[in-house]
mmCIF file of C-alpha atoms in Angstrom:
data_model
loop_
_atom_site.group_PDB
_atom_site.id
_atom_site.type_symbol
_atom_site.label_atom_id
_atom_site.label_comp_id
_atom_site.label_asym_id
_atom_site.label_seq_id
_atom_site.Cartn_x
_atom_site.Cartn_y
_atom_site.Cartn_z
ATOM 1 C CA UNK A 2 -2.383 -2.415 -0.975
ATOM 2 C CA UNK A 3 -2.347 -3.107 -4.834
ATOM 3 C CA UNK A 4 -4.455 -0.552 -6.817
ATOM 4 C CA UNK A 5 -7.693 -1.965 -8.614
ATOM 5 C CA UNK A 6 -8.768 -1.024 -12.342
ATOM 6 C CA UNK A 7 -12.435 0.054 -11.174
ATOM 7 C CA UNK A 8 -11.708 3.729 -11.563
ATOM 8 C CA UNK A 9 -9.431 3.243 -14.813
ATOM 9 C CA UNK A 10 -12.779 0.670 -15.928
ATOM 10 C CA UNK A 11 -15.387 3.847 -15.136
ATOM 11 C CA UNK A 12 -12.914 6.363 -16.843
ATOM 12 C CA UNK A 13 -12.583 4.685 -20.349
ATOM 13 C CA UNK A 14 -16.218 3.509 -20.226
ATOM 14 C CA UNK A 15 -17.438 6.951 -19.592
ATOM 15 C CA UNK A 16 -14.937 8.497 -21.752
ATOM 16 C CA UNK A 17 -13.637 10.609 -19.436
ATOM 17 C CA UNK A 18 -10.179 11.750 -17.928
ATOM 18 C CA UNK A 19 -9.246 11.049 -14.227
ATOM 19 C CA UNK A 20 -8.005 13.581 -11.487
ATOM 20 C CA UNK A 21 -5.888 12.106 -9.272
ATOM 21 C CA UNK A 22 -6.540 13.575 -5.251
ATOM 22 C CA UNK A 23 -3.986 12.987 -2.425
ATOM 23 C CA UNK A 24 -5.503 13.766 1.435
ATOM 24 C CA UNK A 25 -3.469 13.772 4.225
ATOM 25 C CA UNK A 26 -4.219 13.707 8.075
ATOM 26 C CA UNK A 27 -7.215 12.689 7.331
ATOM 27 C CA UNK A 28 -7.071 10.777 11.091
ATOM 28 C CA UNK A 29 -6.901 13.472 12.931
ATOM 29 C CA UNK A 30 -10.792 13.908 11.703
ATOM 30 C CA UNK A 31 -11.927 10.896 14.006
ATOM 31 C CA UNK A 32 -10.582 10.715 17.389
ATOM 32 C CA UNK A 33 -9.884 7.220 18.901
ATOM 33 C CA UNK A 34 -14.046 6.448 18.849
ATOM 34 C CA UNK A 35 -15.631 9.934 18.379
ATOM 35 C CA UNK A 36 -19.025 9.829 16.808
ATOM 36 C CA UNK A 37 -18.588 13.150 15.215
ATOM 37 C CA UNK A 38 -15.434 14.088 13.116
ATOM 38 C CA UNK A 39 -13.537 16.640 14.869
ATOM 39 C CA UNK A 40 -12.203 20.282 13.436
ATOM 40 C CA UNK A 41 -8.480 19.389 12.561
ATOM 41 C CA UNK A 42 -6.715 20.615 9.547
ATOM 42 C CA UNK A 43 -5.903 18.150 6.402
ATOM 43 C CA UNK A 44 -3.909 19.212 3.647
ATOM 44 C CA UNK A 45 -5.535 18.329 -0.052
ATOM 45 C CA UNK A 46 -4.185 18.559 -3.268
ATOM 46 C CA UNK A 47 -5.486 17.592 -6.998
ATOM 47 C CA UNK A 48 -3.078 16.763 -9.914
ATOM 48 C CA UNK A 49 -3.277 17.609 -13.631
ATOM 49 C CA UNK A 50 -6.109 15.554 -15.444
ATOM 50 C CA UNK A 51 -4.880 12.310 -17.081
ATOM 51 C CA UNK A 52 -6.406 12.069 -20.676
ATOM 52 C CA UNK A 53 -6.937 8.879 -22.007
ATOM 53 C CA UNK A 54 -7.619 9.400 -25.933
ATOM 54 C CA UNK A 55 -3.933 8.909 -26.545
ATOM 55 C CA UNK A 56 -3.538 5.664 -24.815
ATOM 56 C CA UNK A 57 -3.339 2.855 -27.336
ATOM 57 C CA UNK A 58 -3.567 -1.154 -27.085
ATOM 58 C CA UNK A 59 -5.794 -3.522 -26.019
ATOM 59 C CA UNK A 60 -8.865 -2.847 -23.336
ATOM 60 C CA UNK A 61 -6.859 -4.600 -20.620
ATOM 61 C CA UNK A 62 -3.315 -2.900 -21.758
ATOM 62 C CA UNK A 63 -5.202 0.790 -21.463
ATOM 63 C CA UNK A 64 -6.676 0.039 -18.091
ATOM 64 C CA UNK A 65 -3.296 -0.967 -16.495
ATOM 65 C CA UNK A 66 -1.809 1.763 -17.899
ATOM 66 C CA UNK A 67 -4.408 4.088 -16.491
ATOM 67 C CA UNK A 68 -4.216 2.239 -13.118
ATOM 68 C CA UNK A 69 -0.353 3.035 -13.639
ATOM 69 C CA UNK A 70 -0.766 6.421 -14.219
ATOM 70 C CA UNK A 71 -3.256 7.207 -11.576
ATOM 71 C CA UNK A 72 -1.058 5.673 -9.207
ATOM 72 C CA UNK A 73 1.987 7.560 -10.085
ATOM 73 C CA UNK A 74 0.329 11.302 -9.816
ATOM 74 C CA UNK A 75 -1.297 10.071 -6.328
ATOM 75 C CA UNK A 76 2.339 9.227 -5.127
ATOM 76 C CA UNK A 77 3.509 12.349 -6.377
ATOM 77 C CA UNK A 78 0.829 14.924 -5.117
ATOM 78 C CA UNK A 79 1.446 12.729 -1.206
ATOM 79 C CA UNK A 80 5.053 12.950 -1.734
ATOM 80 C CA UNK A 81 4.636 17.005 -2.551
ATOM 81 C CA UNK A 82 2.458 17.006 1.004
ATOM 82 C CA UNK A 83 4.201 15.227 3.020
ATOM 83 C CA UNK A 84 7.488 17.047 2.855
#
């Protein structure tokens, strides 16, 4: 699915940097129908913080560049886990 600019929207409102998280068998927490998540091991990693003082152009340029971004160190922390 296409990434949305909410988080890059909250990020440069707030003034703040994002840090991208990749989860993985995070399935194997709900059985087919379980009420209760079950005790399974998922691997998580976090990525380096993106900044976003030194972004420049318009509003709309420095979200889709942050959307960009974000979605770049996500693939990149999944590809590092799922190898």
């Amino acid at each position: 699915q296409p990434w949305h600019v909410g988080v890059a929207m909250l990020a440069q409102h707030a003034q703040v940097p994002i840090i991208p998280a990749a989860l993985v068998h995070t399935r194997n927490l709900l059985e087919d129908r379980a009420l209760r998540p079950s005790r399974r091991p998922i691997r998580v990693r976090f990525g380096p913080a993106i900044t976003l003082a030194s972004l420049t152009g318009t509003s709309r340029e420095r979200l889709h560049k942050i959307q960009e971004l974000s979605f770049t160190g996500v693939e990149q922390l999944l590809a590092s886990l799922t190898r």
